[in-house]
Amino acid sequence: CYSLIKTFFICSLLVFVSSDKADDDLEMTMVCHRPEGLDQLEAQTNFSKRELQVLYRGFKNECPSGVVNEETFKQIYSQFFPHGDASTYAHYLFNAFDTAHSGSIKFEDFVTALSILLRGSVTEKLQWTFNLYDINRDGYINKEEMTDIVRAIYDMMGKYTYPVLKTDAPKQHVDAFFQKMDKNRDGVVTLDEFILSCQEDENIMRSLQLFENVI
């Protein structure tokens, strides 16, 4: 399921610069935010100044205040999955973007994550993905966290994608994940185990390259 998951949260990034305009009312309740200088962002990311200008125009079009809160993020993200409930997965994704735990995503947060996912090293991409799954930020992925993520993905895809989904399917995916990733069988997956297992999987490695030339 890793290439599928990867596609989903890459799409969530691209929606900011390609989707129809979201409801502005929620955004205008936020304090306007002016991003860091382009020179600084160019030094901190893998984007050129021209690319950053294009990204900022798209972000500003979607988020006139310069920040996006969680409810608006969910609204934008749900446009990709009209037949399912994307709110829970969008919540996890929002928290992965909101590294400062401020309750909002600034352009700097957005472009930093985009830089990693599109042009970062394999290790950087996998570390970002690990942090998405590590819901409680304790440095490990446990079965409860992975079950929550998998269920959120199934809810997001909806009944039209999985019309005959068995009730034990999430558990089967979680068991397969731990069988593959939990190298020392201690019941949790560390960052090192996660990176090593992903690097051993050709499908995952290919999925990490899918969007390298999107921008």
PDB file of C-alpha atoms in Angstrom:
ATOM      1  CA  CYS A   1       0.000   0.000   0.000  1.00  0.00           C
ATOM      2  CA  TYR A   2       3.013   2.326   0.195  1.00  0.00           C
ATOM      3  CA  SER A   3       2.965   3.612  -3.387  1.00  0.00           C
ATOM      4  CA  LEU A   4      -0.746   4.304  -2.989  1.00  0.00           C
ATOM      5  CA  ILE A   5      -0.212   6.212   0.241  1.00  0.00           C
ATOM      6  CA  LYS A   6       2.654   8.149  -1.317  1.00  0.00           C
ATOM      7  CA  THR A   7       0.450   9.203  -4.229  1.00  0.00           C
ATOM      8  CA  PHE A   8      -2.272  10.366  -1.847  1.00  0.00           C
ATOM      9  CA  PHE A   9      -0.217  12.772   0.170  1.00  0.00           C
ATOM     10  CA  ILE A  10       1.653  14.070  -2.882  1.00  0.00           C
ATOM     11  CA  CYS A  11      -1.753  14.841  -4.403  1.00  0.00           C
ATOM     12  CA  SER A  12      -2.666  16.683  -1.228  1.00  0.00           C
ATOM     13  CA  LEU A  13       0.317  18.963  -1.770  1.00  0.00           C
ATOM     14  CA  LEU A  14      -0.437  19.620  -5.424  1.00  0.00           C
ATOM     15  CA  VAL A  15      -4.063  20.495  -4.716  1.00  0.00           C
ATOM     16  CA  PHE A  16      -2.923  23.773  -3.184  1.00  0.00           C
ATOM     17  CA  VAL A  17      -1.585  24.954  -6.520  1.00  0.00           C
ATOM     18  CA  SER A  18      -4.135  23.344  -8.843  1.00  0.00           C
ATOM     19  CA  SER A  19      -7.574  23.015  -7.235  1.00  0.00           C
ATOM     20  CA  ASP A  20     -10.566  25.342  -7.404  1.00  0.00           C
ATOM     21  CA  LYS A  21     -10.740  28.137  -4.859  1.00  0.00           C
ATOM     22  CA  ALA A  22     -11.758  26.965  -1.374  1.00  0.00           C
ATOM     23  CA  ASP A  23     -14.087  28.738   1.048  1.00  0.00           C
ATOM     24  CA  ASP A  24     -12.313  31.951   2.054  1.00  0.00           C
ATOM     25  CA  ASP A  25     -14.370  32.658   5.164  1.00  0.00           C
ATOM     26  CA  LEU A  26     -12.386  30.311   7.369  1.00  0.00           C
ATOM     27  CA  GLU A  27      -9.101  31.604   6.022  1.00  0.00           C
ATOM     28  CA  MET A  28      -9.877  35.263   6.592  1.00  0.00           C
ATOM     29  CA  THR A  29     -10.374  34.597  10.290  1.00  0.00           C
ATOM     30  CA  MET A  30      -6.641  33.890  10.506  1.00  0.00           C
ATOM     31  CA  VAL A  31      -4.004  36.560  10.982  1.00  0.00           C
ATOM     32  CA  CYS A  32      -2.310  37.370   7.668  1.00  0.00           C
ATOM     33  CA  HIS A  33       1.170  35.912   7.384  1.00  0.00           C
ATOM     34  CA  ARG A  34       4.004  37.097   5.171  1.00  0.00           C
ATOM     35  CA  PRO A  35       6.476  34.310   4.320  1.00  0.00           C
ATOM     36  CA  GLU A  36      10.213  34.427   4.705  1.00  0.00           C
ATOM     37  CA  GLY A  37      12.247  36.014   1.910  1.00  0.00           C
ATOM     38  CA  LEU A  38      12.628  34.022  -1.292  1.00  0.00           C
ATOM     39  CA  ASP A  39      16.396  34.040  -0.967  1.00  0.00           C
ATOM     40  CA  GLN A  40      16.148  32.332   2.405  1.00  0.00           C
ATOM     41  CA  LEU A  41      13.607  29.786   1.159  1.00  0.00           C
ATOM     42  CA  GLU A  42      15.710  29.110  -1.927  1.00  0.00           C
ATOM     43  CA  ALA A  43      18.650  28.303   0.358  1.00  0.00           C
ATOM     44  CA  GLN A  44      16.507  26.069   2.582  1.00  0.00           C
ATOM     45  CA  THR A  45      14.752  24.108  -0.168  1.00  0.00           C
ATOM     46  CA  ASN A  46      15.486  22.450  -3.503  1.00  0.00           C
ATOM     47  CA  PHE A  47      13.475  25.014  -5.485  1.00  0.00           C
ATOM     48  CA  SER A  48      14.650  27.950  -7.550  1.00  0.00           C
ATOM     49  CA  LYS A  49      13.428  31.467  -6.846  1.00  0.00           C
ATOM     50  CA  ARG A  50      11.196  31.306  -9.929  1.00  0.00           C
ATOM     51  CA  GLU A  51       9.638  28.036  -8.782  1.00  0.00           C
ATOM     52  CA  LEU A  52       9.046  29.474  -5.327  1.00  0.00           C
ATOM     53  CA  GLN A  53       7.275  32.465  -6.863  1.00  0.00           C
ATOM     54  CA  VAL A  54       4.942  30.171  -8.813  1.00  0.00           C
ATOM     55  CA  LEU A  55       4.251  28.045  -5.741  1.00  0.00           C
ATOM     56  CA  TYR A  56       3.577  31.095  -3.608  1.00  0.00           C
ATOM     57  CA  ARG A  57       1.054  32.494  -6.085  1.00  0.00           C
ATOM     58  CA  GLY A  58      -0.813  29.199  -6.035  1.00  0.00           C
ATOM     59  CA  PHE A  59      -0.677  28.964  -2.250  1.00  0.00           C
ATOM     60  CA  LYS A  60      -1.817  32.553  -1.827  1.00  0.00           C
ATOM     61  CA  ASN A  61      -4.719  31.965  -4.224  1.00  0.00           C
ATOM     62  CA  GLU A  62      -5.929  29.063  -2.068  1.00  0.00           C
ATOM     63  CA  CYS A  63      -5.015  30.701   1.245  1.00  0.00           C
ATOM     64  CA  PRO A  64      -5.391  34.500   0.995  1.00  0.00           C
ATOM     65  CA  SER A  65      -4.369  34.994   4.616  1.00  0.00           C
ATOM     66  CA  GLY A  66      -1.052  33.228   4.028  1.00  0.00           C
ATOM     67  CA  VAL A  67      -1.904  30.337   6.355  1.00  0.00           C
ATOM     68  CA  VAL A  68      -4.296  27.396   6.233  1.00  0.00           C
ATOM     69  CA  ASN A  69      -6.008  25.925   9.267  1.00  0.00           C
ATOM     70  CA  GLU A  70      -6.977  22.289   9.696  1.00  0.00           C
ATOM     71  CA  GLU A  71     -10.637  22.662   8.731  1.00  0.00           C
ATOM     72  CA  THR A  72      -9.768  24.357   5.452  1.00  0.00           C
ATOM     73  CA  PHE A  73      -7.049  21.787   4.810  1.00  0.00           C
ATOM     74  CA  LYS A  74      -9.662  19.041   5.217  1.00  0.00           C
ATOM     75  CA  GLN A  75     -12.045  20.817   2.849  1.00  0.00           C
ATOM     76  CA  ILE A  76      -9.400  21.103   0.146  1.00  0.00           C
ATOM     77  CA  TYR A  77      -8.157  17.552   0.617  1.00  0.00           C
ATOM     78  CA  SER A  78     -11.665  16.043   0.536  1.00  0.00           C
ATOM     79  CA  GLN A  79     -12.125  17.276  -3.040  1.00  0.00           C
ATOM     80  CA  PHE A  80      -9.914  14.405  -4.178  1.00  0.00           C
ATOM     81  CA  PHE A  81     -12.069  11.775  -2.472  1.00  0.00           C
ATOM     82  CA  PRO A  82     -15.752  12.667  -2.949  1.00  0.00           C
ATOM     83  CA  HIS A  83     -16.941   9.104  -2.281  1.00  0.00           C
ATOM     84  CA  GLY A  84     -15.133   8.676   1.003  1.00  0.00           C
ATOM     85  CA  ASP A  85     -14.392  10.424   4.272  1.00  0.00           C
ATOM     86  CA  ALA A  86     -10.908  11.924   4.119  1.00  0.00           C
ATOM     87  CA  SER A  87     -11.143  13.897   7.359  1.00  0.00           C
ATOM     88  CA  THR A  88      -9.162  11.531   9.571  1.00  0.00           C
ATOM     89  CA  TYR A  89      -6.325  11.001   7.103  1.00  0.00           C
ATOM     90  CA  ALA A  90      -6.250  14.749   6.401  1.00  0.00           C
ATOM     91  CA  HIS A  91      -5.902  15.308  10.154  1.00  0.00           C
ATOM     92  CA  TYR A  92      -2.806  13.106  10.283  1.00  0.00           C
ATOM     93  CA  LEU A  93      -1.422  14.759   7.173  1.00  0.00           C
ATOM     94  CA  PHE A  94      -2.052  18.234   8.557  1.00  0.00           C
ATOM     95  CA  ASN A  95      -0.118  17.362  11.704  1.00  0.00           C
ATOM     96  CA  ALA A  96       2.795  16.160   9.571  1.00  0.00           C
ATOM     97  CA  PHE A  97       2.899  19.562   7.832  1.00  0.00           C
ATOM     98  CA  ASP A  98       2.386  21.542  11.022  1.00  0.00           C
ATOM     99  CA  THR A  99       5.779  20.722  12.486  1.00  0.00           C
ATOM    100  CA  ALA A 100       5.585  23.661  14.917  1.00  0.00           C
ATOM    101  CA  HIS A 101       2.200  22.446  16.250  1.00  0.00           C
ATOM    102  CA  SER A 102       0.813  25.943  15.741  1.00  0.00           C
ATOM    103  CA  GLY A 103      -2.557  24.831  14.419  1.00  0.00           C
ATOM    104  CA  SER A 104      -1.888  26.266  10.978  1.00  0.00           C
ATOM    105  CA  ILE A 105       0.297  25.640   7.928  1.00  0.00           C
ATOM    106  CA  LYS A 106       2.329  28.541   6.564  1.00  0.00           C
ATOM    107  CA  PHE A 107       3.840  28.751   3.101  1.00  0.00           C
ATOM    108  CA  GLU A 108       7.226  27.888   4.598  1.00  0.00           C
ATOM    109  CA  ASP A 109       5.788  24.646   6.025  1.00  0.00           C
ATOM    110  CA  PHE A 110       4.160  23.803   2.709  1.00  0.00           C
ATOM    111  CA  VAL A 111       7.176  24.439   0.511  1.00  0.00           C
ATOM    112  CA  THR A 112       9.598  22.707   2.894  1.00  0.00           C
ATOM    113  CA  ALA A 113       7.523  19.520   2.822  1.00  0.00           C
ATOM    114  CA  LEU A 114       7.053  19.777  -0.939  1.00  0.00           C
ATOM    115  CA  SER A 115      10.798  20.150  -1.399  1.00  0.00           C
ATOM    116  CA  ILE A 116      11.447  16.985   0.585  1.00  0.00           C
ATOM    117  CA  LEU A 117       8.767  14.900  -1.104  1.00  0.00           C
ATOM    118  CA  LEU A 118       9.562  15.976  -4.650  1.00  0.00           C
ATOM    119  CA  ARG A 119      13.297  16.586  -4.587  1.00  0.00           C
ATOM    120  CA  GLY A 120      14.664  15.309  -1.318  1.00  0.00           C
ATOM    121  CA  SER A 121      16.934  12.319  -0.928  1.00  0.00           C
ATOM    122  CA  VAL A 122      15.442   8.863  -0.465  1.00  0.00           C
ATOM    123  CA  THR A 123      16.253   9.033   3.234  1.00  0.00           C
ATOM    124  CA  GLU A 124      14.576  12.440   3.613  1.00  0.00           C
ATOM    125  CA  LYS A 125      11.423  11.242   1.862  1.00  0.00           C
ATOM    126  CA  LEU A 126      11.221   8.105   3.966  1.00  0.00           C
ATOM    127  CA  GLN A 127      11.838  10.018   7.187  1.00  0.00           C
ATOM    128  CA  TRP A 128       8.968  12.388   6.337  1.00  0.00           C
ATOM    129  CA  THR A 129       6.710   9.415   5.663  1.00  0.00           C
ATOM    130  CA  PHE A 130       7.764   7.762   8.920  1.00  0.00           C
ATOM    131  CA  ASN A 131       6.879  10.936  10.816  1.00  0.00           C
ATOM    132  CA  LEU A 132       3.429  10.883   9.220  1.00  0.00           C
ATOM    133  CA  TYR A 133       2.828   7.361  10.544  1.00  0.00           C
ATOM    134  CA  ASP A 134       4.385   8.054  13.954  1.00  0.00           C
ATOM    135  CA  ILE A 135       1.239   9.731  15.246  1.00  0.00           C
ATOM    136  CA  ASN A 136       2.346  10.247  18.850  1.00  0.00           C
ATOM    137  CA  ARG A 137       5.870  11.355  17.877  1.00  0.00           C
ATOM    138  CA  ASP A 138       7.635   8.880  20.172  1.00  0.00           C
ATOM    139  CA  GLY A 139      10.061   7.699  17.494  1.00  0.00           C
ATOM    140  CA  TYR A 140       8.303   4.384  16.834  1.00  0.00           C
ATOM    141  CA  ILE A 141       5.386   3.133  14.771  1.00  0.00           C
ATOM    142  CA  ASN A 142       3.232   0.729  16.783  1.00  0.00           C
ATOM    143  CA  LYS A 143       0.361  -1.432  15.598  1.00  0.00           C
ATOM    144  CA  GLU A 144      -2.285   0.903  16.969  1.00  0.00           C
ATOM    145  CA  GLU A 145      -0.876   3.834  15.011  1.00  0.00           C
ATOM    146  CA  MET A 146      -0.603   1.837  11.824  1.00  0.00           C
ATOM    147  CA  THR A 147      -4.142   0.513  12.256  1.00  0.00           C
ATOM    148  CA  ASP A 148      -5.421   4.083  12.631  1.00  0.00           C
ATOM    149  CA  ILE A 149      -3.589   5.124   9.454  1.00  0.00           C
ATOM    150  CA  VAL A 150      -4.845   2.153   7.420  1.00  0.00           C
ATOM    151  CA  ARG A 151      -8.436   2.631   8.576  1.00  0.00           C
ATOM    152  CA  ALA A 152      -8.200   6.311   7.687  1.00  0.00           C
ATOM    153  CA  ILE A 153      -7.048   5.371   4.193  1.00  0.00           C
ATOM    154  CA  TYR A 154      -9.923   2.930   3.731  1.00  0.00           C
ATOM    155  CA  ASP A 155     -12.395   5.564   4.955  1.00  0.00           C
ATOM    156  CA  MET A 156     -10.875   8.067   2.548  1.00  0.00           C
ATOM    157  CA  MET A 157     -11.155   5.782  -0.479  1.00  0.00           C
ATOM    158  CA  GLY A 158     -14.791   4.983   0.262  1.00  0.00           C
ATOM    159  CA  LYS A 159     -17.116   2.142  -0.581  1.00  0.00           C
ATOM    160  CA  TYR A 160     -16.884   2.674  -4.346  1.00  0.00           C
ATOM    161  CA  THR A 161     -13.217   1.754  -4.333  1.00  0.00           C
ATOM    162  CA  TYR A 162     -13.558  -1.135  -1.895  1.00  0.00           C
ATOM    163  CA  PRO A 163     -17.125  -2.500  -2.471  1.00  0.00           C
ATOM    164  CA  VAL A 164     -16.303  -5.922  -0.993  1.00  0.00           C
ATOM    165  CA  LEU A 165     -13.792  -4.863   1.651  1.00  0.00           C
ATOM    166  CA  LYS A 166     -13.643  -7.380   4.459  1.00  0.00           C
ATOM    167  CA  THR A 167     -13.792  -6.145   8.022  1.00  0.00           C
ATOM    168  CA  ASP A 168     -10.420  -7.693   8.825  1.00  0.00           C
ATOM    169  CA  ALA A 169      -8.645  -6.108   5.840  1.00  0.00           C
ATOM    170  CA  PRO A 170      -7.019  -3.300   7.900  1.00  0.00           C
ATOM    171  CA  LYS A 171      -5.645  -5.862  10.335  1.00  0.00           C
ATOM    172  CA  GLN A 172      -4.236  -7.900   7.459  1.00  0.00           C
ATOM    173  CA  HIS A 173      -2.447  -4.841   6.089  1.00  0.00           C
ATOM    174  CA  VAL A 174      -1.048  -3.942   9.500  1.00  0.00           C
ATOM    175  CA  ASP A 175       0.151  -7.515  10.083  1.00  0.00           C
ATOM    176  CA  ALA A 176       1.848  -7.512   6.673  1.00  0.00           C
ATOM    177  CA  PHE A 177       3.452  -4.153   7.446  1.00  0.00           C
ATOM    178  CA  PHE A 178       4.941  -5.407  10.702  1.00  0.00           C
ATOM    179  CA  GLN A 179       6.002  -8.713   9.212  1.00  0.00           C
ATOM    180  CA  LYS A 180       8.021  -6.748   6.667  1.00  0.00           C
ATOM    181  CA  MET A 181       9.224  -3.824   8.755  1.00  0.00           C
ATOM    182  CA  ASP A 182       9.662  -5.049  12.330  1.00  0.00           C
ATOM    183  CA  LYS A 183      13.055  -6.628  11.861  1.00  0.00           C
ATOM    184  CA  ASN A 184      13.718  -7.562  15.490  1.00  0.00           C
ATOM    185  CA  ARG A 185      10.097  -8.521  16.250  1.00  0.00           C
ATOM    186  CA  ASP A 186       9.770  -6.243  19.268  1.00  0.00           C
ATOM    187  CA  GLY A 187       6.318  -4.999  18.291  1.00  0.00           C
ATOM    188  CA  VAL A 188       7.355  -1.549  17.050  1.00  0.00           C
ATOM    189  CA  VAL A 189       9.015  -0.209  13.905  1.00  0.00           C
ATOM    190  CA  THR A 190      11.915   2.218  14.302  1.00  0.00           C
ATOM    191  CA  LEU A 191      13.006   4.787  11.745  1.00  0.00           C
ATOM    192  CA  ASP A 192      16.050   2.690  10.853  1.00  0.00           C
ATOM    193  CA  GLU A 193      13.908  -0.422  10.333  1.00  0.00           C
ATOM    194  CA  PHE A 194      11.442   1.558   8.238  1.00  0.00           C
ATOM    195  CA  ILE A 195      14.115   3.060   5.984  1.00  0.00           C
ATOM    196  CA  LEU A 196      15.936  -0.249   5.554  1.00  0.00           C
ATOM    197  CA  SER A 197      12.760  -2.159   4.684  1.00  0.00           C
ATOM    198  CA  CYS A 198      11.628   0.476   2.205  1.00  0.00           C
ATOM    199  CA  GLN A 199      15.018   0.567   0.508  1.00  0.00           C
ATOM    200  CA  GLU A 200      14.788  -3.200   0.040  1.00  0.00           C
ATOM    201  CA  ASP A 201      11.431  -2.879  -1.751  1.00  0.00           C
ATOM    202  CA  GLU A 202      11.665  -1.990  -5.464  1.00  0.00           C
ATOM    203  CA  ASN A 203       8.020  -0.906  -5.646  1.00  0.00           C
ATOM    204  CA  ILE A 204       8.457   1.591  -2.832  1.00  0.00           C
ATOM    205  CA  MET A 205      11.634   2.942  -4.382  1.00  0.00           C
ATOM    206  CA  ARG A 206       9.862   3.438  -7.711  1.00  0.00           C
ATOM    207  CA  SER A 207       6.964   5.202  -5.996  1.00  0.00           C
ATOM    208  CA  LEU A 208       9.360   7.707  -4.452  1.00  0.00           C
ATOM    209  CA  GLN A 209      10.430   8.768  -7.950  1.00  0.00           C
ATOM    210  CA  LEU A 210       6.955   9.246  -9.431  1.00  0.00           C
ATOM    211  CA  PHE A 211       6.662  12.977  -8.796  1.00  0.00           C
ATOM    212  CA  GLU A 212      10.269  14.135  -9.013  1.00  0.00           C
ATOM    213  CA  ASN A 213       9.584  16.112 -12.227  1.00  0.00           C
ATOM    214  CA  VAL A 214       6.127  17.417 -11.373  1.00  0.00           C
ATOM    215  CA  ILE A 215       7.340  20.999 -11.008  1.00  0.00           C
TER     216      ILE A 215
END
